[in-house]
Amino acid sequence: METTAVVVGTGNVATHLVRALQQSDVQVLMLYGRNREHADEAARLLGVSSTTDWKKLPSGAHFYLYAVSDNALAEVLAHTIAPQAIHLHTAGSMGLELFPRHKPRHGVLYPLQTFSKSKPLNFRTVPLFVEASSPDVLAEVNRLASLLADKVYEADSQQRRRLHLAAVFACNFVNHLYAIAGDLVQSSHLSFEVLRPLIAETASKIDFLSPQEAQTGPAVRRDDAVMKKHLALLNDHPEYQKIYELISRSISGD
């Protein structure tokens, strides 16, 4: 029997999830979005039908996947639909307690990756972390996850919350530092392109070294003279100075 799914959401995660389901021969019956324009755009992009009306969602899918923001998750889960189906959210920082009683078969399918609609991504390389309300549901969630990705891990809500926190440091904060670095080089009439080889080499080092072993720079050397010069260059950016000092202290252990 063909596996079927309904996806709730039209953002970055939902877009990549639908593509992964389609590539894994899971039939996506419909996509739900609160915003008509976004739902129509996603439907055209992904070649699926969409709706903004809960009552029009098919009730016979095997899986209902909720790929929405954490703030919207409780609201969308509250809708009554397909109590016999398995309902899964994709949030790293949210637990099973959000699921209402009328969705007794539920769980989590959390992809540990950063997603952008405009950038293609091989979903099979994305680690998936799963949790479920019962052993039989977990078996079904593992089956679905294995269709989508090569690496599937079981993790409870507390483990997943800490994993999500680690991901914020490893991805979101790092990307913000790229933005600051870009601002600094552009203020000197240079292009962000000059930083790309450095960024690529820094990221590739962790394939061979631990982050602690790969750490370089004035903070790990405790080169106070260089750091004072850097802080002086940031006099017009006091918010950057605070970030520089905080991270430098963390690196040096002071």
CSV table of C-alpha atoms in Angstrom, one decimal:
chain,number,residue,atom,x,y,z
A,1,MET,CA,0.0,0.0,0.0
A,2,GLU,CA,1.3,3.5,-0.9
A,3,THR,CA,2.2,5.7,2.0
A,4,THR,CA,0.4,9.0,2.0
A,5,ALA,CA,0.9,12.3,3.8
A,6,VAL,CA,-0.6,15.7,4.3
A,7,VAL,CA,1.8,18.5,5.1
A,8,VAL,CA,0.8,21.6,7.2
A,9,GLY,CA,3.1,24.6,6.5
A,10,THR,CA,4.5,26.4,3.5
A,11,GLY,CA,7.9,27.6,4.8
A,12,ASN,CA,11.4,26.4,4.3
A,13,VAL,CA,11.1,23.2,6.3
A,14,ALA,CA,7.7,22.3,4.7
A,15,THR,CA,9.0,22.9,1.2
A,16,HIS,CA,12.0,20.6,1.6
A,17,LEU,CA,10.0,18.0,3.5
A,18,VAL,CA,7.4,17.8,0.6
A,19,ARG,CA,10.2,17.4,-1.9
A,20,ALA,CA,11.8,14.6,0.2
A,21,LEU,CA,8.5,12.8,0.6
A,22,GLN,CA,7.9,13.0,-3.2
A,23,GLN,CA,11.4,11.7,-3.9
A,24,SER,CA,10.8,8.8,-1.5
A,25,ASP,CA,7.6,7.8,-3.3
A,26,VAL,CA,5.4,9.0,-0.5
A,27,GLN,CA,2.2,10.6,-2.0
A,28,VAL,CA,1.6,14.1,-0.7
A,29,LEU,CA,-2.2,14.4,-0.9
A,30,MET,CA,-2.4,18.1,0.0
A,31,LEU,CA,-0.5,21.0,1.5
A,32,TYR,CA,-2.1,23.4,4.1
A,33,GLY,CA,-1.2,27.0,4.5
A,34,ARG,CA,-2.8,29.8,6.5
A,35,ASN,CA,-1.9,32.4,3.9
A,36,ARG,CA,-3.6,31.9,0.5
A,37,GLU,CA,-0.8,33.5,-1.5
A,38,HIS,CA,1.9,31.4,0.2
A,39,ALA,CA,-0.2,28.2,-0.1
A,40,ASP,CA,-0.7,28.8,-3.9
A,41,GLU,CA,3.0,29.6,-4.4
A,42,ALA,CA,4.1,26.4,-2.6
A,43,ALA,CA,1.6,24.3,-4.5
A,44,ARG,CA,2.9,25.6,-7.9
A,45,LEU,CA,6.5,25.1,-6.8
A,46,LEU,CA,5.9,21.6,-5.5
A,47,GLY,CA,3.2,20.3,-7.9
A,48,VAL,CA,0.7,19.5,-5.1
A,49,SER,CA,-2.8,20.7,-4.3
A,50,SER,CA,-3.2,23.2,-1.4
A,51,THR,CA,-5.9,24.6,0.8
A,52,THR,CA,-6.3,27.2,3.5
A,53,ASP,CA,-9.4,25.4,4.8
A,54,TRP,CA,-8.9,22.7,7.4
A,55,LYS,CA,-12.3,21.1,6.4
A,56,LYS,CA,-10.9,20.5,2.9
A,57,LEU,CA,-7.9,18.5,4.0
A,58,PRO,CA,-8.2,14.7,3.2
A,59,SER,CA,-8.9,12.7,6.3
A,60,GLY,CA,-7.4,9.4,5.1
A,61,ALA,CA,-3.6,10.0,5.0
A,62,HIS,CA,-1.2,7.8,6.9
A,63,PHE,CA,0.8,10.8,8.2
A,64,TYR,CA,0.0,14.4,9.0
A,65,LEU,CA,3.2,16.5,9.3
A,66,TYR,CA,3.2,19.9,10.9
A,67,ALA,CA,6.2,22.0,9.7
A,68,VAL,CA,5.3,25.4,11.1
A,69,SER,CA,6.9,27.9,13.5
A,70,ASP,CA,7.0,27.0,17.2
A,71,ASN,CA,4.6,29.9,17.9
A,72,ALA,CA,2.0,28.5,15.6
A,73,LEU,CA,2.3,24.8,16.5
A,74,ALA,CA,-0.2,24.6,19.4
A,75,GLU,CA,-2.8,26.4,17.3
A,76,VAL,CA,-2.5,24.1,14.3
A,77,LEU,CA,-2.4,20.9,16.4
A,78,ALA,CA,-5.6,21.9,18.1
A,79,HIS,CA,-7.6,21.3,14.9
A,80,THR,CA,-9.5,18.0,14.9
A,81,ILE,CA,-8.7,15.9,11.9
A,82,ALA,CA,-7.9,12.2,11.2
A,83,PRO,CA,-7.7,10.8,14.8
A,84,GLN,CA,-6.7,7.4,13.4
A,85,ALA,CA,-3.6,8.8,11.6
A,86,ILE,CA,-0.1,9.5,12.9
A,87,HIS,CA,0.5,13.2,13.5
A,88,LEU,CA,4.1,14.5,13.6
A,89,HIS,CA,5.6,17.9,14.2
A,90,THR,CA,9.1,18.8,13.1
A,91,ALA,CA,10.2,21.2,15.9
A,92,GLY,CA,13.4,20.6,17.7
A,93,SER,CA,12.5,22.6,20.8
A,94,MET,CA,8.9,21.4,21.3
A,95,GLY,CA,7.8,18.1,23.0
A,96,LEU,CA,5.0,15.6,22.8
A,97,GLU,CA,2.9,17.4,25.4
A,98,LEU,CA,1.6,19.8,22.7
A,99,PHE,CA,-0.5,17.1,21.1
A,100,PRO,CA,-4.2,17.1,22.2
A,101,ARG,CA,-6.1,14.0,23.2
A,102,HIS,CA,-7.9,13.8,19.8
A,103,LYS,CA,-4.5,13.0,18.3
A,104,PRO,CA,-3.5,9.9,20.3
A,105,ARG,CA,-1.0,8.6,17.7
A,106,HIS,CA,1.6,11.3,17.5
A,107,GLY,CA,5.3,12.0,17.5
A,108,VAL,CA,8.2,14.1,16.3
A,109,LEU,CA,10.2,14.0,13.1
A,110,TYR,CA,13.0,16.6,13.6
A,111,PRO,CA,15.4,17.3,10.8
A,112,LEU,CA,18.7,18.7,12.1
A,113,GLN,CA,19.5,21.1,9.2
A,114,THR,CA,19.1,24.7,8.1
A,115,PHE,CA,16.7,25.0,5.2
A,116,SER,CA,16.1,27.7,2.6
A,117,LYS,CA,13.5,27.4,-0.1
A,118,SER,CA,15.8,28.7,-2.8
A,119,LYS,CA,18.7,26.4,-2.1
A,120,PRO,CA,18.5,22.7,-3.1
A,121,LEU,CA,19.5,20.2,-0.5
A,122,ASN,CA,20.0,16.4,-0.4
A,123,PHE,CA,17.5,15.4,2.3
A,124,ARG,CA,19.0,11.9,2.5
A,125,THR,CA,22.0,13.4,4.2
A,126,VAL,CA,19.9,15.2,6.9
A,127,PRO,CA,20.0,13.5,10.4
A,128,LEU,CA,16.4,12.8,11.5
A,129,PHE,CA,15.5,12.6,15.2
A,130,VAL,CA,12.3,10.8,16.1
A,131,GLU,CA,10.1,10.3,19.1
A,132,ALA,CA,6.6,8.9,19.5
A,133,SER,CA,3.7,8.3,21.8
A,134,SER,CA,4.0,4.5,21.8
A,135,PRO,CA,6.2,1.7,20.5
A,136,ASP,CA,3.9,0.9,17.6
A,137,VAL,CA,3.8,4.5,16.5
A,138,LEU,CA,7.5,4.8,16.9
A,139,ALA,CA,8.0,1.8,14.5
A,140,GLU,CA,5.9,3.6,11.9
A,141,VAL,CA,7.7,6.9,12.4
A,142,ASN,CA,11.1,5.1,12.0
A,143,ARG,CA,9.8,3.5,8.8
A,144,LEU,CA,8.9,6.9,7.4
A,145,ALA,CA,12.1,8.5,8.5
A,146,SER,CA,14.1,5.7,6.9
A,147,LEU,CA,12.4,6.4,3.6
A,148,LEU,CA,13.6,10.0,3.8
A,149,ALA,CA,17.1,9.9,5.3
A,150,ASP,CA,20.1,7.7,5.8
A,151,LYS,CA,20.6,8.5,9.5
A,152,VAL,CA,17.7,8.2,11.9
A,153,TYR,CA,18.1,8.6,15.7
A,154,GLU,CA,15.7,8.2,18.5
A,155,ALA,CA,15.8,11.1,20.9
A,156,ASP,CA,13.4,12.2,23.7
A,157,SER,CA,12.1,15.7,24.1
A,158,GLN,CA,14.8,16.8,26.5
A,159,GLN,CA,17.6,15.5,24.3
A,160,ARG,CA,16.0,17.2,21.3
A,161,ARG,CA,15.7,20.5,23.1
A,162,ARG,CA,19.5,20.5,23.9
A,163,LEU,CA,20.2,19.4,20.3
A,164,HIS,CA,18.2,22.4,19.0
A,165,LEU,CA,20.1,24.7,21.4
A,166,ALA,CA,23.4,23.3,20.1
A,167,ALA,CA,22.2,23.9,16.6
A,168,VAL,CA,21.5,27.5,17.3
A,169,PHE,CA,25.1,28.0,18.4
A,170,ALA,CA,26.5,25.9,15.5
A,171,CYS,CA,24.4,27.5,12.8
A,172,ASN,CA,22.3,30.6,13.6
A,173,PHE,CA,24.9,32.4,15.7
A,174,VAL,CA,27.7,31.5,13.3
A,175,ASN,CA,25.7,32.8,10.4
A,176,HIS,CA,25.0,36.1,12.3
A,177,LEU,CA,28.8,36.4,12.8
A,178,TYR,CA,29.2,36.0,9.0
A,179,ALA,CA,26.8,39.0,8.7
A,180,ILE,CA,28.9,41.1,11.1
A,181,ALA,CA,32.1,40.1,9.2
A,182,GLY,CA,30.5,41.1,5.9
A,183,ASP,CA,29.5,44.4,7.4
A,184,LEU,CA,33.1,45.1,8.5
A,185,VAL,CA,34.7,44.2,5.2
A,186,GLN,CA,32.1,46.1,3.2
A,187,SER,CA,32.8,49.2,5.3
A,188,SER,CA,36.3,49.0,4.0
A,189,HIS,CA,35.0,48.8,0.4
A,190,LEU,CA,35.9,45.1,0.1
A,191,SER,CA,33.6,42.3,-1.0
A,192,PHE,CA,32.2,39.5,1.2
A,193,GLU,CA,33.7,37.2,-1.4
A,194,VAL,CA,37.2,37.6,0.1
A,195,LEU,CA,35.9,35.8,3.3
A,196,ARG,CA,34.5,32.7,1.5
A,197,PRO,CA,37.7,30.7,1.4
A,198,LEU,CA,38.3,31.4,5.1
A,199,ILE,CA,34.8,30.4,6.0
A,200,ALA,CA,35.0,27.2,3.9
A,201,GLU,CA,38.4,26.1,5.4
A,202,THR,CA,37.2,26.8,9.0
A,203,ALA,CA,34.1,24.6,8.4
A,204,SER,CA,36.0,21.8,6.7
A,205,LYS,CA,38.5,21.6,9.6
A,206,ILE,CA,36.0,19.9,11.9
A,207,ASP,CA,36.1,16.9,9.5
A,208,PHE,CA,39.6,16.2,10.8
A,209,LEU,CA,39.9,18.1,14.1
A,210,SER,CA,37.8,18.8,17.2
A,211,PRO,CA,36.6,22.4,17.4
A,212,GLN,CA,38.9,22.9,20.4
A,213,GLU,CA,41.9,21.7,18.3
A,214,ALA,CA,40.9,23.8,15.3
A,215,GLN,CA,40.6,27.0,17.3
A,216,THR,CA,43.0,29.8,16.1
A,217,GLY,CA,43.2,33.5,16.5
A,218,PRO,CA,44.3,36.2,19.0
A,219,ALA,CA,42.0,35.0,21.9
A,220,VAL,CA,43.4,31.5,22.0
A,221,ARG,CA,46.9,32.9,21.8
A,222,ARG,CA,46.0,35.5,24.5
A,223,ASP,CA,47.3,38.2,22.3
A,224,ASP,CA,46.0,41.2,24.2
A,225,ALA,CA,47.7,43.8,22.0
A,226,VAL,CA,45.9,42.6,18.9
A,227,MET,CA,42.6,42.3,20.7
A,228,LYS,CA,42.9,45.9,22.0
A,229,LYS,CA,43.5,47.1,18.4
A,230,HIS,CA,40.4,45.2,17.2
A,231,LEU,CA,38.3,46.7,19.9
A,232,ALA,CA,39.5,50.2,19.0
A,233,LEU,CA,38.4,49.6,15.4
A,234,LEU,CA,35.0,48.7,16.7
A,235,ASN,CA,34.5,52.0,18.5
A,236,ASP,CA,31.7,52.9,16.1
A,237,HIS,CA,30.0,49.6,16.7
A,238,PRO,CA,29.6,49.1,20.5
A,239,GLU,CA,27.3,46.1,20.0
A,240,TYR,CA,30.1,44.4,18.0
A,241,GLN,CA,32.6,45.2,20.7
A,242,LYS,CA,30.4,43.4,23.3
A,243,ILE,CA,30.2,40.3,21.1
A,244,TYR,CA,33.9,40.4,20.4
A,245,GLU,CA,34.8,40.7,24.1
A,246,LEU,CA,32.3,38.0,25.2
A,247,ILE,CA,33.4,35.4,22.6
A,248,SER,CA,37.1,36.2,23.2
A,249,ARG,CA,36.7,35.6,26.9
A,250,SER,CA,34.9,32.3,26.2
A,251,ILE,CA,37.7,31.2,23.9
A,252,SER,CA,40.5,32.2,26.3
A,253,GLY,CA,38.8,30.8,29.3
A,254,ASP,CA,39.1,34.1,31.2
